[in-house]
Short mmCIF file of C-alpha atoms in Angstrom, two decimals:
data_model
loop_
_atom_site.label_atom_id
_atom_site.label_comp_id
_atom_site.label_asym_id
_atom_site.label_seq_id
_atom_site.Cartn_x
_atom_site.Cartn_y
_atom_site.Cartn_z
CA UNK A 1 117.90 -103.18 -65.75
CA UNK A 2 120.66 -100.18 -66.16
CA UNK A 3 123.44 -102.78 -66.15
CA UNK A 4 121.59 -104.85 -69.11
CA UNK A 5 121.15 -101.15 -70.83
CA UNK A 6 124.55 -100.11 -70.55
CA UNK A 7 125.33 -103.74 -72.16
CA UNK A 8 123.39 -103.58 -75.08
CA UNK A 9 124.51 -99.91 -76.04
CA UNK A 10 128.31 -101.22 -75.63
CA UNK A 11 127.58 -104.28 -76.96
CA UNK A 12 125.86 -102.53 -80.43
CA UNK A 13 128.78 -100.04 -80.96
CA UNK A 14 131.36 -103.03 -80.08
CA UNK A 15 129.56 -104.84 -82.98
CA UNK A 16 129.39 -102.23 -85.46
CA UNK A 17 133.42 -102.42 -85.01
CA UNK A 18 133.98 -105.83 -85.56
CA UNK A 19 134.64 -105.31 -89.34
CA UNK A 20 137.68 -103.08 -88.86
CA UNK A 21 139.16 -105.41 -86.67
CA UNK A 22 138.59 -108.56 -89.22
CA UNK A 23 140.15 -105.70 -91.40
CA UNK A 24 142.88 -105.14 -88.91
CA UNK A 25 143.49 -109.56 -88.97
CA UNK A 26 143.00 -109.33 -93.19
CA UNK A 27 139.39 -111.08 -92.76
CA UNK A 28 137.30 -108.85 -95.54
CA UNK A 29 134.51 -107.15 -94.09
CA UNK A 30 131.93 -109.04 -97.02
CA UNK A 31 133.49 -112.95 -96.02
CA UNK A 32 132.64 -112.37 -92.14
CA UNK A 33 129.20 -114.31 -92.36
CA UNK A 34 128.00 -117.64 -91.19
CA UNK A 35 130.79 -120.09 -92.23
CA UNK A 36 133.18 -117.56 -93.10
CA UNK A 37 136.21 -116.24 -91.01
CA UNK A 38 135.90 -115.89 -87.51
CA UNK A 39 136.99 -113.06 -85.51
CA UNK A 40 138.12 -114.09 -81.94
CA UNK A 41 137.30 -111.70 -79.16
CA UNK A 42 138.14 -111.72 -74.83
CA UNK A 43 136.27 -109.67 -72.64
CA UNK A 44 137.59 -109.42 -69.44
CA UNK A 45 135.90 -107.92 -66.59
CA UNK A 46 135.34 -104.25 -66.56
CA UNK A 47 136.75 -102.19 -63.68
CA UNK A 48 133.89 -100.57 -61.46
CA UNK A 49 134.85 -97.46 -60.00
CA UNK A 50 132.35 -96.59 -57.35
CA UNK A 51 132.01 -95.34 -53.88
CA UNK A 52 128.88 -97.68 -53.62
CA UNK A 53 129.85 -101.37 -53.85
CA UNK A 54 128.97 -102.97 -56.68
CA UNK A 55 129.69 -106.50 -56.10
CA UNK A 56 130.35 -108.42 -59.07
CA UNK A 57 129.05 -105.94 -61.67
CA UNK A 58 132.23 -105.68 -63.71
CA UNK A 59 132.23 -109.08 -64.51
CA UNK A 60 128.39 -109.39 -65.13
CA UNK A 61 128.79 -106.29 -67.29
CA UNK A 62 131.38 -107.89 -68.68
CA UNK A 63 129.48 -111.26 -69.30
CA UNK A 64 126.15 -109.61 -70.60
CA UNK A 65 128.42 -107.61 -73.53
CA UNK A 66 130.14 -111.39 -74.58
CA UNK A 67 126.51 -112.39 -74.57
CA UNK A 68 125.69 -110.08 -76.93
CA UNK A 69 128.48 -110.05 -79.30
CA UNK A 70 128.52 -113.47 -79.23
CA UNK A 71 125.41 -113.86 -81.48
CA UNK A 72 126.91 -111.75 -83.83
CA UNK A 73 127.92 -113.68 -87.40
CA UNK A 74 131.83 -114.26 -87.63
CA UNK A 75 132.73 -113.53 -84.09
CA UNK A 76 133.90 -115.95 -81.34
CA UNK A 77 133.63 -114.71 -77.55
CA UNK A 78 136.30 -115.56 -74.73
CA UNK A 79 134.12 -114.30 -72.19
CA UNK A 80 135.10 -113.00 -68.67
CA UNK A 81 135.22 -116.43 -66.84
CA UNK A 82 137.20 -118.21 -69.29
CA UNK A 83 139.65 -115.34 -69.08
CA UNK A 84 140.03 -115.05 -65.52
CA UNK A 85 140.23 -118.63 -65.61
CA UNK A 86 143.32 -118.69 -67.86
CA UNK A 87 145.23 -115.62 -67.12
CA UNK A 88 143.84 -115.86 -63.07
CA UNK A 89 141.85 -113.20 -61.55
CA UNK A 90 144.30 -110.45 -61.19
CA UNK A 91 145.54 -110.08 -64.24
CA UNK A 92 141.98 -110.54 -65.51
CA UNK A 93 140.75 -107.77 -63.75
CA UNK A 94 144.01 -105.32 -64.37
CA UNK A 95 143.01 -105.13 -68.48
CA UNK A 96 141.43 -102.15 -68.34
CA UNK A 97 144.61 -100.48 -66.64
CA UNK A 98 146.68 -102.37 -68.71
CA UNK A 99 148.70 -100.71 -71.85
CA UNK A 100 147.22 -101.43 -75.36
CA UNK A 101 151.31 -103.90 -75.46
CA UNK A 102 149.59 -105.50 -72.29
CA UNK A 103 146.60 -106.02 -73.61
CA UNK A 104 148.28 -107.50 -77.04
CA UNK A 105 150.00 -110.19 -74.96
CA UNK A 106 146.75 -111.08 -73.13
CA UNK A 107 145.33 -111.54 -76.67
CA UNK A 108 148.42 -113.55 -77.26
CA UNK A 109 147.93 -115.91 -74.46
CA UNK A 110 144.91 -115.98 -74.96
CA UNK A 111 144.87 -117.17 -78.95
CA UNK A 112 142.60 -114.11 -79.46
CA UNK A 113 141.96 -111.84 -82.23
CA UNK A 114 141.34 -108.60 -80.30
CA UNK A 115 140.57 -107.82 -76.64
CA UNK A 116 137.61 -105.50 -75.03
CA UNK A 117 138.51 -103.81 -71.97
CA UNK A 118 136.61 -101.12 -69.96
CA UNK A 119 135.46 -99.09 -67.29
CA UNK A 120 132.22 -98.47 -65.41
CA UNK A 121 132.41 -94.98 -63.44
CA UNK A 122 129.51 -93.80 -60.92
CA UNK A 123 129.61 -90.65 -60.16
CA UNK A 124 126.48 -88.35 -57.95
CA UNK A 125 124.50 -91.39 -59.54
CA UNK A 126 125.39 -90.76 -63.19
CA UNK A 127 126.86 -93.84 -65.08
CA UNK A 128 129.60 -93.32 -67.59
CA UNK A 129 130.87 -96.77 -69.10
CA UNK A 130 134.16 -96.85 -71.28
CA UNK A 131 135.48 -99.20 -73.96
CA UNK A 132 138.33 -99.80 -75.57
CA UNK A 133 138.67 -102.66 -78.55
CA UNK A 134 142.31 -103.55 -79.09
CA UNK A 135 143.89 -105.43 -81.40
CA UNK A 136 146.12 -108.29 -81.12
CA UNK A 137 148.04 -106.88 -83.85
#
């Protein structure tokens, strides 16, 4: 239930930035709609950092926040499976450490738009998740 919380809160700001980075790829802001331009997005998994094992959370994390920005008008997910499964595993799992350069050759290779990386931290049982949109250009 936290996970799917965490998801939706990411997953609202990440879609409330989708028009600057159509902006960023010259798609206008008032053509992104159903049949207009379509913004392509990867999401990777997320990096957990926690002294508790988490399992597979960064890529579930990962998967619910593709879920959710997929059913947003004018954008196209890559989610974390597809990614892993053309860029393998490793360097799947590296985006979040990777530079913003990095990340715009994973977008390359990846025919992509823009790239969402991030980080899930647990810390004395607090949750702190970041997020970090790049751009392919």
């Amino acid at each position: 239930m936290r996970l799917q919380r965490l998801a939706r809160l990411v997953a609202i700001g990440l879609a409330l930035l989708a028009p600057s980075v159509g902006a960023a790829q010259g798609v206008d802001e008032a053509t992104v709609a159903p049949g207009g331009p379509v913004v392509q997005v990867a999401v990777p998994p997320l990096r957990v950092n926690s002294a508790t094992p988490r399992g597979d959370w960064g890529i579930d994390l990962a998967q619910a926040l593709a879920d959710r920005l997929s059913r947003a008008d004018g954008i196209r997910v890559v989610g974390p499976g597809e990614v892993m499964g053309r860029l393998g595993e490793e360097t799947a799992r590296g985006a979040s450490e990777s530079s913003d350069d990095e990340i715009r050759r994973m977008a390359g290779r990846l025919g992509v738009d823009a790239v969402v990386t991030g980080s899930l931290t647990e810390l004395a049982g607090r949750f702190s998740l970041d997020a970090r949109l790049v751009s392919a250009k």
